[in-house]
Coordinates of C-alpha atoms and ligand atoms in Angstrom, one line a residue:
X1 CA -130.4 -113.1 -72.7
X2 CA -131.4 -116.6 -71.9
X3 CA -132.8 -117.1 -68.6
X4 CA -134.0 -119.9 -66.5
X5 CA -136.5 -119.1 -63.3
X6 CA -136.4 -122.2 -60.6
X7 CA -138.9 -121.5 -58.3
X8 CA -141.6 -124.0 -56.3
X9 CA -144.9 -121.9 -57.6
X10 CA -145.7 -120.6 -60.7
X11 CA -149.2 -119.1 -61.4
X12 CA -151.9 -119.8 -62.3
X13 CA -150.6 -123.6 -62.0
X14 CA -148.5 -123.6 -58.6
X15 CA -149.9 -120.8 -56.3
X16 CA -150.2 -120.3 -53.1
X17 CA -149.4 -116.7 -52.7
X18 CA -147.6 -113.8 -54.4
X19 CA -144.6 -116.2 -55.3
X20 CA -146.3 -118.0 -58.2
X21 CA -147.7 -114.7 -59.3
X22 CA -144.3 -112.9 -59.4
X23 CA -142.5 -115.9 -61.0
X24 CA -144.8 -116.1 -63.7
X25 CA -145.3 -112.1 -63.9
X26 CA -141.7 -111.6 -64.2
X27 CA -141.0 -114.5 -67.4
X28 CA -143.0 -112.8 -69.3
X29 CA -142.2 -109.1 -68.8
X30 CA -138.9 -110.4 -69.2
X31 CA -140.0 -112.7 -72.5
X32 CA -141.8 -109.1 -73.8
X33 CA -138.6 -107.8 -73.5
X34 CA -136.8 -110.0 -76.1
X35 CA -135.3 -113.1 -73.6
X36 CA -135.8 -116.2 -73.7
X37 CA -137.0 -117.5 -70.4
X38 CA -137.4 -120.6 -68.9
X39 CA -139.0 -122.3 -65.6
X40 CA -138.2 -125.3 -64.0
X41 CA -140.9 -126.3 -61.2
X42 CA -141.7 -129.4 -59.6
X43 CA -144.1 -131.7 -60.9
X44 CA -146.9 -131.7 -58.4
X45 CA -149.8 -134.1 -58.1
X46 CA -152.2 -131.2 -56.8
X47 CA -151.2 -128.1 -59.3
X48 CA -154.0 -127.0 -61.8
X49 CA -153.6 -129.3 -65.1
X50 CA -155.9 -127.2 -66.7
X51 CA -153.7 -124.7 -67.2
X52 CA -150.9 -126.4 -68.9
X53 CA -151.1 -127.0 -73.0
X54 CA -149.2 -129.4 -74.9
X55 CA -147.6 -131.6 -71.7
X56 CA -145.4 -134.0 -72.9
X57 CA -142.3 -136.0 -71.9
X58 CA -139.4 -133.9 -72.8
X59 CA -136.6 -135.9 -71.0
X60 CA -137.3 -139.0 -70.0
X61 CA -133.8 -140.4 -67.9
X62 CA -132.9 -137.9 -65.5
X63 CA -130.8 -140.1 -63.0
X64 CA -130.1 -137.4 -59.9
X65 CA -127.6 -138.5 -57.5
X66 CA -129.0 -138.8 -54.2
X67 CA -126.8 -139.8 -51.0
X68 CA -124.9 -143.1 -52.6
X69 CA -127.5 -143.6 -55.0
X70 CA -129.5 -141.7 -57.7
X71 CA -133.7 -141.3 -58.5
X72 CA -135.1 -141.8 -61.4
X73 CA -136.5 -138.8 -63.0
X74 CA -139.1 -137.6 -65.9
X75 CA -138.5 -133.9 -66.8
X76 CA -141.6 -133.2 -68.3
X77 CA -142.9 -129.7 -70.4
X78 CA -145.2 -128.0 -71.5
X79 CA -146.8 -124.0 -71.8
X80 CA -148.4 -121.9 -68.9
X81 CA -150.0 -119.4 -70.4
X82 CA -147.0 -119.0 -73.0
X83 CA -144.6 -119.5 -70.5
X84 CA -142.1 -122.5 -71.5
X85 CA -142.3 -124.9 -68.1
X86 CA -140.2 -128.3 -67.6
X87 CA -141.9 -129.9 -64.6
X88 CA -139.6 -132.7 -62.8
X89 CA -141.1 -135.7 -61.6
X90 CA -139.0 -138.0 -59.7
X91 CA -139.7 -142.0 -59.1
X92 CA -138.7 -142.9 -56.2
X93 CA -140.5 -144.0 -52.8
X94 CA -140.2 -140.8 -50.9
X95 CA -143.0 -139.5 -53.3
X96 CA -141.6 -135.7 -53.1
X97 CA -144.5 -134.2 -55.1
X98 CA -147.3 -136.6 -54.5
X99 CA -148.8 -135.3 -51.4
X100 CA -151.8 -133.4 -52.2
X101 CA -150.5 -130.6 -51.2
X102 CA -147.6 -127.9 -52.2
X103 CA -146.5 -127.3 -48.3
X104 CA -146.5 -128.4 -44.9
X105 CA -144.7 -131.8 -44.5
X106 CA -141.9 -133.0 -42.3
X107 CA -139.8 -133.4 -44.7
X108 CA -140.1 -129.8 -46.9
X109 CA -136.4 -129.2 -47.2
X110 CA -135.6 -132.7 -48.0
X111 CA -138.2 -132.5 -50.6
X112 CA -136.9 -129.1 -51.9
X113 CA -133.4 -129.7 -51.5
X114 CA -134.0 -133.0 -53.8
X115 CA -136.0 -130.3 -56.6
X116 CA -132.8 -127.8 -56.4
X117 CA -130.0 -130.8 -56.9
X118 CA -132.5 -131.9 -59.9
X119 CA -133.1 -128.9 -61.2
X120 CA -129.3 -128.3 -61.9
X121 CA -128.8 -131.6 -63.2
X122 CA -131.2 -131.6 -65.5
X123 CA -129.6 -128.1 -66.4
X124 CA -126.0 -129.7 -66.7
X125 CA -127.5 -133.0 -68.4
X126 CA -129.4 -131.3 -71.0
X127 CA -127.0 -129.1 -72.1
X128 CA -128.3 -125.9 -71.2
X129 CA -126.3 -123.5 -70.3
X130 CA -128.4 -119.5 -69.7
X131 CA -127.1 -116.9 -68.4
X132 CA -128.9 -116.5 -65.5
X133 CA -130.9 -118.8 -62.7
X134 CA -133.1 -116.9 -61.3
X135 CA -134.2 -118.4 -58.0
X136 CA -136.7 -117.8 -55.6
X137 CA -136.8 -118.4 -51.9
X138 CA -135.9 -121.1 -49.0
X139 CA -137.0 -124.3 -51.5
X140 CA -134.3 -123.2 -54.1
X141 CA -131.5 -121.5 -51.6
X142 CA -129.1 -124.5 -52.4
X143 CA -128.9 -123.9 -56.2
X144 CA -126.1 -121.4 -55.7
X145 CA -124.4 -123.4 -53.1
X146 CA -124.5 -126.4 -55.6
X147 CA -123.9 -124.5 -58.4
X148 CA -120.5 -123.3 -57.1
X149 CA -119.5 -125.9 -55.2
X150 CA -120.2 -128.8 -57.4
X151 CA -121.6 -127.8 -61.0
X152 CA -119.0 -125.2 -61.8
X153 CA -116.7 -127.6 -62.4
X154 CA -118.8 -130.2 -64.2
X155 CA -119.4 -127.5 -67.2
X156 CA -121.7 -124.6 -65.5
X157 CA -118.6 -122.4 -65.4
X158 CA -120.4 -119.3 -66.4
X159 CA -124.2 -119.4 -64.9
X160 CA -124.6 -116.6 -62.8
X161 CA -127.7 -116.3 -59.8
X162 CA -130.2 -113.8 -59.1
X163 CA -132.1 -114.7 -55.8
X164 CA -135.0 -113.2 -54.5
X165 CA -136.3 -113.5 -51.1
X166 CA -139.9 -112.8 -51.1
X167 CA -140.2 -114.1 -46.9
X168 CA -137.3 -114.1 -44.7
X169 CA -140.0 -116.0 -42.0
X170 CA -139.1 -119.6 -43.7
X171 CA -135.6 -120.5 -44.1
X172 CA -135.4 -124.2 -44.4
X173 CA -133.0 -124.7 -41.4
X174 CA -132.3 -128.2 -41.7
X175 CA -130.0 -130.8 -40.2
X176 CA -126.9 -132.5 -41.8
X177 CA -128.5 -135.2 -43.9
X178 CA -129.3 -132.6 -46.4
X179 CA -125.1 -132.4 -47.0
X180 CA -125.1 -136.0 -47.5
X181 CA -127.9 -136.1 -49.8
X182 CA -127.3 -133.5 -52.1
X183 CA -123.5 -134.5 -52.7
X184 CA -122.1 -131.6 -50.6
X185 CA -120.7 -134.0 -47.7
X186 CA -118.3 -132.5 -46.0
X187 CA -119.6 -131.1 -42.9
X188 CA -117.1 -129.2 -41.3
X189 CA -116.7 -127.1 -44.1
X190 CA -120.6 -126.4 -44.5
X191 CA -120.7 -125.4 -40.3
X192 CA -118.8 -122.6 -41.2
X193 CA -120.7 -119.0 -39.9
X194 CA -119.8 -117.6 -43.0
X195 CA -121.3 -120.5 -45.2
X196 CA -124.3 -122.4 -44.4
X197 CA -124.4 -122.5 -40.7
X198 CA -127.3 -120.8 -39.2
X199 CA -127.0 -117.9 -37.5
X200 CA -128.7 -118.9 -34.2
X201 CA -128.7 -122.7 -34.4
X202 CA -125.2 -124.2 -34.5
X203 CA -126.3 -127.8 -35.2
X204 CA -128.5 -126.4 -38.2
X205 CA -127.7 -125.4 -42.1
X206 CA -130.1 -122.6 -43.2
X207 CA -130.4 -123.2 -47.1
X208 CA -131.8 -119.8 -47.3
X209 CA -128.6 -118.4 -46.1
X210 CA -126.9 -120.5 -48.0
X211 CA -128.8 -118.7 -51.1
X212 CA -127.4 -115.3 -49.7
X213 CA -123.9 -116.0 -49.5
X214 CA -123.7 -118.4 -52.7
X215 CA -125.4 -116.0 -55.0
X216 CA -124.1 -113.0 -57.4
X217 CA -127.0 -110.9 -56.5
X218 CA -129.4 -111.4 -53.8
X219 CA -132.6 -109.3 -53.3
X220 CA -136.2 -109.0 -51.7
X221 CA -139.1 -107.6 -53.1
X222 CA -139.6 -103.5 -52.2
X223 CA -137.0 -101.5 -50.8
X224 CA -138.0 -100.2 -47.5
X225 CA -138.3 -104.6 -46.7
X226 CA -134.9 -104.1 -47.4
X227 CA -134.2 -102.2 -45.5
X228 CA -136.4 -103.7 -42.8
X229 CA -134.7 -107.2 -43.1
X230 CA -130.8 -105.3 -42.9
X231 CA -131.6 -103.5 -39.2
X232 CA -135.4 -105.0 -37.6
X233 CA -136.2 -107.8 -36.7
X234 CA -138.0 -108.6 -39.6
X235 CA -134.6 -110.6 -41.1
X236 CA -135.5 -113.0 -39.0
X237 CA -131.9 -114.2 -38.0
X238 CA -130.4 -113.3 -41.3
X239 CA -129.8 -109.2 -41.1
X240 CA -125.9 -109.7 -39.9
X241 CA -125.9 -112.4 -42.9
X242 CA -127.1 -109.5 -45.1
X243 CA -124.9 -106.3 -43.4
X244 CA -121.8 -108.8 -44.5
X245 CA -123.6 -109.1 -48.3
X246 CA -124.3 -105.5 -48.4
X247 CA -123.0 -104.6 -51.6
X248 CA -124.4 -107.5 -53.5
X249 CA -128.4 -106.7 -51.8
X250 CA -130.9 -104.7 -52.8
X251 CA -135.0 -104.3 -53.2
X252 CA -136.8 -104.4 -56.1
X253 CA -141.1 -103.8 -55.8
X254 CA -143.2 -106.7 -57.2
X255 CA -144.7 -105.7 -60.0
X256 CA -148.7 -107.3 -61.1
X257 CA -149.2 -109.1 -64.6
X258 CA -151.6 -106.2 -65.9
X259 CA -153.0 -109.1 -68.5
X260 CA -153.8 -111.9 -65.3
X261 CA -155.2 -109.2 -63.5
X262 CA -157.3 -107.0 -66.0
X263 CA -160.7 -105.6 -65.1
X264 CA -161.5 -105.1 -68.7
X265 CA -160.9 -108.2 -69.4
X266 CA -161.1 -110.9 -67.2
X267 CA -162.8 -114.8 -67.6
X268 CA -163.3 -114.3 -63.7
X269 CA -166.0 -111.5 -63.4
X270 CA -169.1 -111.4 -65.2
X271 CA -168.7 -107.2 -66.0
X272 CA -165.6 -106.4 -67.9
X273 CA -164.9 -102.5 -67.1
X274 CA -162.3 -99.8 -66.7
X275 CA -161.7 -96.7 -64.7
X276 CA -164.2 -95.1 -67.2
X277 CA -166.9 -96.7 -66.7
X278 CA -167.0 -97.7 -62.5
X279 CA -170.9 -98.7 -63.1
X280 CA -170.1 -101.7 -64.8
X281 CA -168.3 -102.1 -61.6
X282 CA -171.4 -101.8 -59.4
X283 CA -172.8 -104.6 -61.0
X284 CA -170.1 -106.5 -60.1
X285 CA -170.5 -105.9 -56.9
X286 CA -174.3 -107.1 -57.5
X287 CA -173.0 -110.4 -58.7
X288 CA -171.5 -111.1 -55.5
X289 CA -173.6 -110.4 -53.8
X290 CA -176.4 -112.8 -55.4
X291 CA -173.5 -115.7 -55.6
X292 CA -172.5 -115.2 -51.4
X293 CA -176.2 -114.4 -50.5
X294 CA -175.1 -111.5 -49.4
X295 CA -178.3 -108.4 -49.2
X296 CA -178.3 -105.9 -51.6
X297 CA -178.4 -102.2 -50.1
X298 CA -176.3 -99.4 -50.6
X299 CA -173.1 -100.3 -48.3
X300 CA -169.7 -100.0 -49.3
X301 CA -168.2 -103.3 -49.4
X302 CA -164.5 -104.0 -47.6
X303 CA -162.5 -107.2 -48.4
X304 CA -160.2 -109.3 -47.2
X305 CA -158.0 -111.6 -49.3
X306 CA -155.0 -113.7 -47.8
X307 CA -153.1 -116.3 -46.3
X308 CA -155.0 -116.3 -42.4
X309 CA -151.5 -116.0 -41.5
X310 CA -149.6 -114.2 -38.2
X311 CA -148.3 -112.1 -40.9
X312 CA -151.1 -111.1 -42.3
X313 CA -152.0 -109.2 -38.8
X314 CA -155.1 -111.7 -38.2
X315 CA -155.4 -110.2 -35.1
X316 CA -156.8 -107.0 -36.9
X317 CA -158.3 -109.0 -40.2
X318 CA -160.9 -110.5 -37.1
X319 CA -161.5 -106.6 -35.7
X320 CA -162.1 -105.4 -39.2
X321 CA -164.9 -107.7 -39.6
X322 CA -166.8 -106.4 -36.7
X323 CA -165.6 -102.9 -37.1
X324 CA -167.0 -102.6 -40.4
X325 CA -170.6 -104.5 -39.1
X326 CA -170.5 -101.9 -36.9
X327 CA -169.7 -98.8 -39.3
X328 CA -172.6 -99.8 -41.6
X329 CA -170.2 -101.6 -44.0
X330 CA -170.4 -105.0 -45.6
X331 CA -167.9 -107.4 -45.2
X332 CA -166.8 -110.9 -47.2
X333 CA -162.8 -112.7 -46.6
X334 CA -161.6 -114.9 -48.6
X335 CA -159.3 -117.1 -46.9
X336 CA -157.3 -120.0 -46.1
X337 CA -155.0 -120.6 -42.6
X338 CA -152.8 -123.3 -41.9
X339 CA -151.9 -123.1 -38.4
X340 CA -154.7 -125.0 -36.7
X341 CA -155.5 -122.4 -34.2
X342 CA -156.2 -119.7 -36.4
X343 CA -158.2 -122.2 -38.7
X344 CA -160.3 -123.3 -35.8
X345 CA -161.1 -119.1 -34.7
X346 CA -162.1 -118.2 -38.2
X347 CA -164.3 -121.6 -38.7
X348 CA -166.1 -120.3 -35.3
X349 CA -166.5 -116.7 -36.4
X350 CA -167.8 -118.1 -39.9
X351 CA -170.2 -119.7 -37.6
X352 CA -171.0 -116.7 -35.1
X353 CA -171.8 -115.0 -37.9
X354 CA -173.2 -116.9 -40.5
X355 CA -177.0 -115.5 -40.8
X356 CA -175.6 -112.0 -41.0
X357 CA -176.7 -111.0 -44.3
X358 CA -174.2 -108.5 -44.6
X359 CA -170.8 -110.4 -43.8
X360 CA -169.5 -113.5 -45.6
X361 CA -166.7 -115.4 -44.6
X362 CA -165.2 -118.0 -47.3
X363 CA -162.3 -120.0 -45.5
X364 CA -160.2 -121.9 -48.4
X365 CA -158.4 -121.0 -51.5
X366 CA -160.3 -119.9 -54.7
X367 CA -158.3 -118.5 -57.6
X368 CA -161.8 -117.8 -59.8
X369 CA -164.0 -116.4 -56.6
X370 CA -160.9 -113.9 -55.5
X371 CA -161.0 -112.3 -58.7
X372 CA -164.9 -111.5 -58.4
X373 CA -163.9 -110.1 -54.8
X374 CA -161.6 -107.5 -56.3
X375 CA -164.1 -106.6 -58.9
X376 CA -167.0 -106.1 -56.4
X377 CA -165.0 -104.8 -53.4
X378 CA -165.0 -100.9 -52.3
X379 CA -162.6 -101.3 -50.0
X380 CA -159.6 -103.9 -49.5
X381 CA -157.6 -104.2 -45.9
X382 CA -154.3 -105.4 -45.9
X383 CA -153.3 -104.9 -42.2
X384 CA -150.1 -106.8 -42.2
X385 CA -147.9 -107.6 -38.9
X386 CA -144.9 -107.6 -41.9
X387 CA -145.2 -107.7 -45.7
X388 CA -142.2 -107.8 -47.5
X389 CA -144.0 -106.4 -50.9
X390 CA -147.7 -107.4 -51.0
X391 CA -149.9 -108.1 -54.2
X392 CA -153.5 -107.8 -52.7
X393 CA -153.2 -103.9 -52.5
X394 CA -152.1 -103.8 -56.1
X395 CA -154.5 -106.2 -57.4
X396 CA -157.0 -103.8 -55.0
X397 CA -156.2 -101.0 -56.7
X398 CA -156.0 -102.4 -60.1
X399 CA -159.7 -103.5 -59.7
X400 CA -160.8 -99.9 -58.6
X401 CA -160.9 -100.8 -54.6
X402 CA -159.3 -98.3 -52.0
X403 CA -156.8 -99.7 -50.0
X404 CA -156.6 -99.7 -46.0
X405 CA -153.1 -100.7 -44.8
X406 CA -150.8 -100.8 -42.4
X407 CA -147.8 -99.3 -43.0
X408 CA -145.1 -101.6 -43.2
X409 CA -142.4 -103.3 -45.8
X410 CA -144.1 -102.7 -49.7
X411 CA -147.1 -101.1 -48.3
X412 CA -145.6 -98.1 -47.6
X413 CA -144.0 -98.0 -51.4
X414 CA -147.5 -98.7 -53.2
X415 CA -149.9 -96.9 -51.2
X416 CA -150.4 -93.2 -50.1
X417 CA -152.4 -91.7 -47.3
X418 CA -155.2 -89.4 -48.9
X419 CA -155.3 -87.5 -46.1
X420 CA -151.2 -87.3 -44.4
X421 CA -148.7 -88.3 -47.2
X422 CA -146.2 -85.7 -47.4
X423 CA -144.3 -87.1 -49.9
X424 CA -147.0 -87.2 -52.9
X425 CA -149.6 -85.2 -54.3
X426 CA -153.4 -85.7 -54.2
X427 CA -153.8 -86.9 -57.6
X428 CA -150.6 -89.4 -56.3
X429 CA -152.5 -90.4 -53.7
X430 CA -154.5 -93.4 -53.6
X431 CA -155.5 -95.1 -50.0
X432 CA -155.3 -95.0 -46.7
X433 CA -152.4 -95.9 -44.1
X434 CA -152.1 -96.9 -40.4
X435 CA -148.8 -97.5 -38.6
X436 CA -149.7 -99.2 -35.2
X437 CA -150.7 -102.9 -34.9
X438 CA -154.0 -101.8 -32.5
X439 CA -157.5 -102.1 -33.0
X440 CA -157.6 -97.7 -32.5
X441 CA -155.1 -97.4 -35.3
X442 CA -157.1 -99.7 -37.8
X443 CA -160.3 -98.2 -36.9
X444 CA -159.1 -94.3 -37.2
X445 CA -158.1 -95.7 -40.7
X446 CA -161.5 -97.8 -41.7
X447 CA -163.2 -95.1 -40.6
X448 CA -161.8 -92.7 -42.8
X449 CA -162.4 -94.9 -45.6
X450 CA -165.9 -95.6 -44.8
X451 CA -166.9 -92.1 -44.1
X452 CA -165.1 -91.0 -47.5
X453 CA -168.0 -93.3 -49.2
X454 CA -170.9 -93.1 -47.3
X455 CA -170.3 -89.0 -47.1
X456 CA -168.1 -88.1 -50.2
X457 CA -168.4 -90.0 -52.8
X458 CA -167.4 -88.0 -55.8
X459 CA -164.0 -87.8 -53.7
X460 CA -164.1 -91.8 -53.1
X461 CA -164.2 -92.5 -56.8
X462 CA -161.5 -90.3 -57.4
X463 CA -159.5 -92.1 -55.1
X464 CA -160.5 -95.4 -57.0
X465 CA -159.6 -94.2 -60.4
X466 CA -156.1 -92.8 -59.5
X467 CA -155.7 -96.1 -58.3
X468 CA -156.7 -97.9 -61.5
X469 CA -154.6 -95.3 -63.5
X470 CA -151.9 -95.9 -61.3
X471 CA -148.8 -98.1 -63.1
X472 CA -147.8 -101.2 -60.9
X473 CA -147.5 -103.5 -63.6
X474 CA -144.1 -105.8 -64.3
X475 CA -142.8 -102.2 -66.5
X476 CA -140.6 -100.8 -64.5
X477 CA -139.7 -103.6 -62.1
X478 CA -138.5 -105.7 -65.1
X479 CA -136.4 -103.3 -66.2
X480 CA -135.0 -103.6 -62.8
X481 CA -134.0 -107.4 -63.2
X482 CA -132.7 -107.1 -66.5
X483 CA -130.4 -104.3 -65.1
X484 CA -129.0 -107.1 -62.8
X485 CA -128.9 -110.3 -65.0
X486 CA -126.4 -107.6 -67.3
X487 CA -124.6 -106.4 -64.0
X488 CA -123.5 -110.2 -62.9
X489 CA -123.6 -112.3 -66.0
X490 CA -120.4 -113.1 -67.1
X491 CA -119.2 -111.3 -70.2
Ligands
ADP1 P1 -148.3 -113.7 -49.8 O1 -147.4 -114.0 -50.9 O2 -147.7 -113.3 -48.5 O3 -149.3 -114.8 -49.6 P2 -149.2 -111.5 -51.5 O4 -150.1 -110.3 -51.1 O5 -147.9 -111.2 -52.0 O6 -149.2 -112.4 -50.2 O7 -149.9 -112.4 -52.6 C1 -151.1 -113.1 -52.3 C2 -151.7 -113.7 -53.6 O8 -152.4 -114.8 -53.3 C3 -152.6 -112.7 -54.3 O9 -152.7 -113.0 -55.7 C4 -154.0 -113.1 -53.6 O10 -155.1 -112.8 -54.5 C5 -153.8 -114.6 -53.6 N1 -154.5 -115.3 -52.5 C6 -154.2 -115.3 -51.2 N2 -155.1 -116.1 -50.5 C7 -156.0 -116.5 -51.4 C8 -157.2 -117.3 -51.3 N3 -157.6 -117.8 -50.1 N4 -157.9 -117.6 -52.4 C9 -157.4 -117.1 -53.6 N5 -156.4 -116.3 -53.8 C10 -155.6 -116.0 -52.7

């Protein structure tokens, strides 16, 4: 099958979270699996270089229309890691992808609405025709809409889209201009409840619902989110949207790329190991330790990796510091807010606590350092407000660290209580779980974990290896999405 992923991240080269990991985990499961894949991302000034081979011009006069006019375009490509990549670069004074950044602007869905109209006419231009676009939240929610309403009938008769929703919390609700730039113009056809309208706002489109209705198959990524998003809050707006979509929306988990993220052997960590041989892992945790300055004593160590983010529960990410000071645990985040607020209350608690020799707090994004993080940590806490699937318990657990979670969206698919699941057995089980957003709920769980090392730790490491030997790699998830690519591609 011949598919083409359109999606703003890809990793290592685009990320920012668990998007770029998943679009680039999932091309090449699916590639393994005898497709041919192929991504089409925008061509950022900021995005890692140094991971692309062999970048060269591939199509040098993309002309995209654009209100009554049309921008000059260079479609460039080149490999990620294997992966086939065409990067679009527009000319034009607006300077979509020139910002320093991959995020955060004013104008976001006029920059992403402008990457979705050029991704499909580079698409229609170039001749290719695959079977399926794959396409991956808000910034690409218009491709089906366009697709249908416009490229259809311009030769793209028989492309059929997949869409996955990996966070209902950004839509893209925009205003009208977007119509009038993209070519879709006619207004009081769009304002329709049952097309682009949004649910809430009547003067607004919401390109992500315009994604749900447009597509052939729409999903997010674990089924109890799925579930969440259809009848909580959690939909953000959209769950009427999806009740009416029903039979075209599912979950499917995330799975992790078992080579990006391999223990045994990864450029990131000075000690390769496996779950045979957990004192190379100790060393690990040695090496951390000497590169944050952190002392070297026999405490577990619990980790934090994220986006400081209201969705990442920062509320309890803060408590679990000092709780784990205060349990005898050592303690080192690795993270990066946008929201000025939060920013400003993590840069004063990396101050309040910065001769602590037992805490370290790294505020900022750091591809290489989080990978030394999961090598050295005992523990990782993922104490999400929501979290439609959730990679830093996986990568946790691929890396031999226990998980402490809360209980919510993928979470509760991945990881299993050692002491309450009723649904698995002990050799199933593989972390710990907590259900209420409170301080007493995160600390009943922390402390389990804690005691479990300082006081069992025969029974910790067990917990640590069936983790490791655990499968949550791209197997069984890509088997998933081929099963519906076949179901909707036209035959
Ligand atoms: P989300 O997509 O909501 O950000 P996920 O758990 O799905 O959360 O994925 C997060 C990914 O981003 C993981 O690969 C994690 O290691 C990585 N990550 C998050 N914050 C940072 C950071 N500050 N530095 C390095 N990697 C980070």
């Amino acid at each position: 099958m011949y598919i083409v992923q359109i999606a703003s991240e890809c990793a290592p080269v685009i990320k920012a979270g668990g998007l770029g990991d998943v679009v680039y985990g999932l091309s090449r499961e699916l590639e393994n699996r005898g497709n041919t894949v192929e991504l089409i991302l925008p061509m950022y000034d900021c995005m890692r270089y140094d991971h692309i081979w062999g970048l060269h011009e591939a199509y040098q006069d993309l002309w995209v229309p654009w209100y009554d006019a049309a921008i000059h375009c260079t479609v460039f490509c080149g490999w990620v890691h294997g992966r086939l990549c065409f990067f679009i670069e527009p000319h034009s004074q607006d300077n979509f992808f020139h910002r320093g950044h991959y995020y955060g602007d004013k104008d976001d869905n006029m920059r992403f609405a402008f990457f979705s109209k050029a991704a499909l006419e580079f698409l229609q231009q170039s001749n290719k025709r695959p079977d399926v676009i794959h396409c991956h939240d808000w910034q690409t929610g218009l491709i089906p809409v366009l697709l249908y309403e416009i490229y259809q009938h311009h030769g793209m008769g028989t492309q059929r889209v997949c869409y996955t929703i990996h966070n209902f919390k950004h839509q893209g609700q925009s205003g009208v201009d977007i119509l009038w730039a993209t070519g879709l113009n006619n207004e009081a056809y769009y304002f329709d409840y049952d097309r682009l309208q949004d649910n809430f706002n009547p003067f607004a489109i919401n390109l992500m619902k315009g994604g749900i209705v447009y597509s052939n198959y729409v999903n997010t990524v674990s089924p109890h989110h799925a579930w969440e998003a259809r009848f909580t809050d959690i939909g953000y707006g959209l769950g009427h949207t999806l009740e009416i979509h029903q039979n075209k929306f599912g979950g499917i988990l995330n799975g992790l790329d078992y080579e990006m993220w391999n223990p045994a052997a990864d450029p990131y960590i000075p000690h390769a190991y496996t779950a045979d041989s957990l004192e190379e892992k100790a060393k690990n945790k040695q090496a951390l330790r000497e590169r944050l300055l952190l002392q070297d004593n026999d405490r577990p160590l619990v980790a934090f990796i994220g986006r400081l983010d209201d969705q990442k529960g920062v509320h309890l990410v803060r408590h679990s510091i000092y709780y784990a000071l205060h349990k005898g645990a050592q303690f080192v985040l690795l993270g990066s807010a946008t929201e000025p607020g939060i920013n400003a209350q993590f840069w004063h608690e990396k101050q309040y606590l910065n001769d602590n020799p037992n805490c370290h707090l790294e505020l900022g994004y750091n591809e290489e350092l989080s990978h030394l993080i999961y090598a050295a940590a005992d523990i990782i806490i993922v104490p999400s407000n929501y979290e439609p699937c959730g990679l830093t318990q996986m990568i946790g657990m691929r890396y031999g660290a226990v998980p402490v979670v809360r209980g919510v969206g993928g979470l509760v698919s991945t990881v299993f209580d050692w002491d309450y699941d009723p649904d698995h057995s002990e050799e199933e089980r593989n972390g710990f779980v907590f259900y209420q957003s409170d301080y007493r709920a995160l600390e009943s769980a922390m402390e389990r974990a804690i005691d479990l090392w300082k006081y069992a730790p025969e029974k910790f490491e067990m917990l640590a290896t069936q983790g490791m030997k655990a499968d949550y790699s791209w197997k069984q998830s890509g088997e998933n999405y081929l099963g519906v690519y076949e179901y909707i591609r036209c035959k």
